[in-house]
C-alpha positions as MATLAB code, in Angstrom:
seq = 'MKIQPEANNIAMSGWSWSSFKNSIKQRVIDAVPVSTIKDGTKRVEKWKYFDEKMSKPAENRFIMGATAMVTQPVIDYNNHKVDQETRRVSRNRTIAKILAGTGVGMIVRGSCYSLVKKMTDVNGKSKYSQALLPTEFLKDLTKDAKLLKNYRSALSTAVAILAMCFTNFAIDAPLTVYLTNKFNDKTASNPADSKKKAVLNG';
ca = [
      -0.734   45.791  -17.305;
      -4.522   45.949  -17.422;
      -6.949   43.223  -16.382;
      -9.700   42.705  -18.914;
     -13.201   42.387  -17.454;
     -15.069   39.182  -18.167;
     -18.124   40.852  -19.691;
     -18.173   44.638  -19.490;
     -15.829   47.420  -18.431;
     -14.899   47.500  -14.717;
     -16.225   51.016  -14.467;
     -19.704   50.023  -15.644;
     -22.657   51.121  -13.570;
     -23.988   48.678  -10.984;
     -22.096   46.212   -8.810;
     -21.070   42.688   -9.634;
     -18.716   40.209   -8.009;
     -16.688   39.913  -11.192;
     -16.109   43.668  -11.499;
     -15.220   43.873   -7.805;
     -12.564   41.108   -8.135;
     -11.066   42.720  -11.230;
     -10.949   46.084   -9.490;
      -9.038   44.620   -6.521;
      -6.631   42.753   -8.801;
      -5.980   45.904  -10.822;
      -5.226   47.919   -7.684;
      -2.723   45.284   -6.514;
      -0.996   45.262   -9.914;
      -0.883   49.073  -10.015;
       0.705   49.135   -6.546;
       3.620   46.917   -7.636;
       6.536   49.009   -8.927;
       7.560   48.408  -12.512;
      11.096   47.062  -12.761;
      13.257   44.875  -14.921;
      16.278   42.703  -14.197;
      19.442   43.609  -16.040;
      20.656   40.382  -17.552;
      24.012   40.170  -19.200;
      25.345   37.082  -20.937;
      27.179   35.905  -17.827;
      24.106   36.252  -15.622;
      21.934   34.349  -18.088;
      24.516   31.572  -18.164;
      24.523   31.472  -14.351;
      20.739   31.126  -14.294;
      20.927   28.329  -16.862;
      23.551   26.547  -14.762;
      21.423   26.979  -11.637;
      18.332   25.669  -13.432;
      20.264   22.646  -14.716;
      21.547   21.806  -11.241;
      18.171   22.281   -9.565;
      16.446   19.974  -12.023;
      18.770   17.036  -11.336;
      17.382   14.474   -8.840;
      20.516   14.174   -6.660;
      20.953   17.931   -6.211;
      17.239   18.283   -5.564;
      17.447   15.638   -2.835;
      20.362   17.470   -1.224;
      18.357   20.690   -1.048;
      15.456   18.849    0.574;
      17.800   17.230    3.086;
      19.555   20.492    3.927;
      16.214   22.214    4.502;
      15.058   19.377    6.747;
      18.323   19.457    8.716;
      17.898   23.149    9.468;
      14.274   22.884   10.627;
      13.207   19.450   11.907;
      15.805   18.775   14.657;
      15.091   22.216   16.130;
      11.364   21.489   16.199;
      11.910   18.109   17.875;
      14.271   19.487   20.505;
      11.884   22.305   21.399;
       8.843   20.081   21.867;
       8.104   20.822   25.529;
       5.215   18.361   25.650;
       7.768   15.628   26.384;
      10.661   15.397   28.837;
      14.262   16.434   28.149;
      15.536   12.894   27.535;
      12.786   12.156   25.004;
      13.543   15.408   23.196;
      17.241   14.527   23.029;
      16.645   11.062   21.595;
      13.986   12.355   19.197;
      16.345   15.047   17.899;
      19.144   12.505   17.432;
      16.853   10.108   15.572;
      15.632   12.909   13.303;
      19.207   13.960   12.462;
      20.122   10.327   11.767;
      17.101    9.869    9.489;
      17.934   12.998    7.524;
      21.602   12.077    7.114;
      20.836    8.495    6.098;
      17.962    9.427    3.801;
      19.807   12.293    2.130;
      23.068   10.400    1.706;
      21.529    7.229    0.302;
      18.973    9.216   -1.699;
      21.654   11.295   -3.398;
      23.706    8.220   -4.279;
      20.709    6.327   -5.650;
      19.243    9.267   -7.558;
      22.620   10.360   -8.901;
      23.416    6.827  -10.079;
      20.006    6.463  -11.713;
      20.380    9.812  -13.474;
      23.820    8.873  -14.811;
      22.483    5.532  -16.033;
      19.443    7.107  -17.685;
      21.614    9.797  -19.284;
      23.878    7.151  -20.848;
      20.833    5.257  -22.128;
      19.165    8.367  -23.595;
      22.098    9.637  -25.623;
      20.599   10.755  -28.938;
      24.049   10.829  -30.527;
      25.305    7.635  -28.916;
      26.603    4.757  -30.997;
      26.668    1.992  -28.396;
      24.103   -0.787  -28.150;
      22.237    0.726  -25.187;
      22.774    4.452  -25.827;
      19.145    4.890  -26.959;
      17.544    2.022  -25.081;
      15.338    4.307  -22.968;
      14.365    6.702  -25.743;
      10.782    6.163  -26.960;
      10.891    5.787  -30.722;
       7.669    7.756  -31.277;
       9.176   10.831  -29.583;
      12.771   10.337  -30.705;
      12.642   13.126  -33.289;
      11.187   15.641  -30.796;
      13.709   14.707  -28.108;
      16.574   15.018  -30.575;
      15.558   18.539  -31.586;
      14.612   19.903  -28.151;
      17.436   19.795  -25.559;
      15.203   21.094  -22.760;
      12.564   18.451  -23.451;
      15.270   15.764  -23.369;
      16.605   17.111  -20.065;
      13.119   17.067  -18.503;
      12.532   13.551  -19.808;
      15.798   12.343  -18.262;
      14.978   13.946  -14.912;
      11.475   12.482  -14.784;
      12.586    9.008  -15.875;
      15.572    8.870  -13.510;
      13.385   10.011  -10.607;
      10.886    7.244  -11.349;
      13.672    4.643  -11.530;
      15.181    5.978   -8.289;
      11.848    5.714   -6.478;
      11.611    2.048   -7.446;
      15.196    1.469   -6.293;
      14.557    3.216   -2.981;
      11.675    0.870   -2.220;
      14.501   -1.602   -1.599;
      17.217    0.675   -0.205;
      14.889    2.245    2.375;
      14.647   -1.097    4.162;
      18.049   -2.544    3.295;
      20.205    0.538    3.921;
      18.313    3.567    5.283;
      16.674    1.865    8.267;
      19.778    0.060    9.638;
      21.941    3.136    9.008;
      19.443    5.349   10.837;
      19.490    3.064   13.880;
      23.298    2.948   13.849;
      23.656    6.728   13.610;
      20.990    7.333   16.239;
      22.812    5.088   18.714;
      26.074    6.894   17.975;
      24.485   10.293   18.519;
      22.798    9.094   21.713;
      26.154    7.920   23.061;
      27.799   11.236   22.203;
      25.071   13.423   23.729;
      24.240   11.350   26.819;
      24.358   13.348   30.039;
      25.310   10.286   32.095;
      26.631    6.733   31.462;
      23.192    5.172   32.019;
      21.689    7.199   29.150;
      24.449    6.129   26.759;
      23.363    2.493   27.108;
      19.896    3.209   25.730;
      19.523    1.941   22.212;
      17.414    3.559   19.525;
      14.141    2.079   18.350;
      12.781    3.226   14.995;
       9.182    4.404   15.048;
       8.797    4.377   11.282;
];
């Protein structure tokens, strides 16, 4: 692969910022070994399956939650700017937030995706099977399966965000407090600590 200069050849006489940038880019590209990935039919199908799963809102929320669970509690518990008891409670609250947010988020997003999918069925015969399909793009969505999939994902995510404006206060917050108190009771080093109740800080 060769980078084309913007005006003249890179090897032209004289120095310019553009030729210098292209020269550096070309050296980096030349240093990368040339290789290809051997893709059989089964591997391609696996990548398609992976792509389909990753693009769905519920699965995407699970990945975010799993990543947060691996990193954030560790960071909170190793914050030596506060005392041991504060670190313990902070870690428990973080775990509770992640569990509540991920659990409720997956349910809400998964439900919204299923609903949107049923209401964007290009071959559906029921009254509401095409209720969320824009008529001006109906022909394009019918022909292009990938475009339809992206449309469903985007629309269901938007609907889920609206729904979570309610569930965050009605379900997530109380569930986070409940779980935090449970975790505090389980990890308390003495009976006095187990009586401390969690207070959400946002």
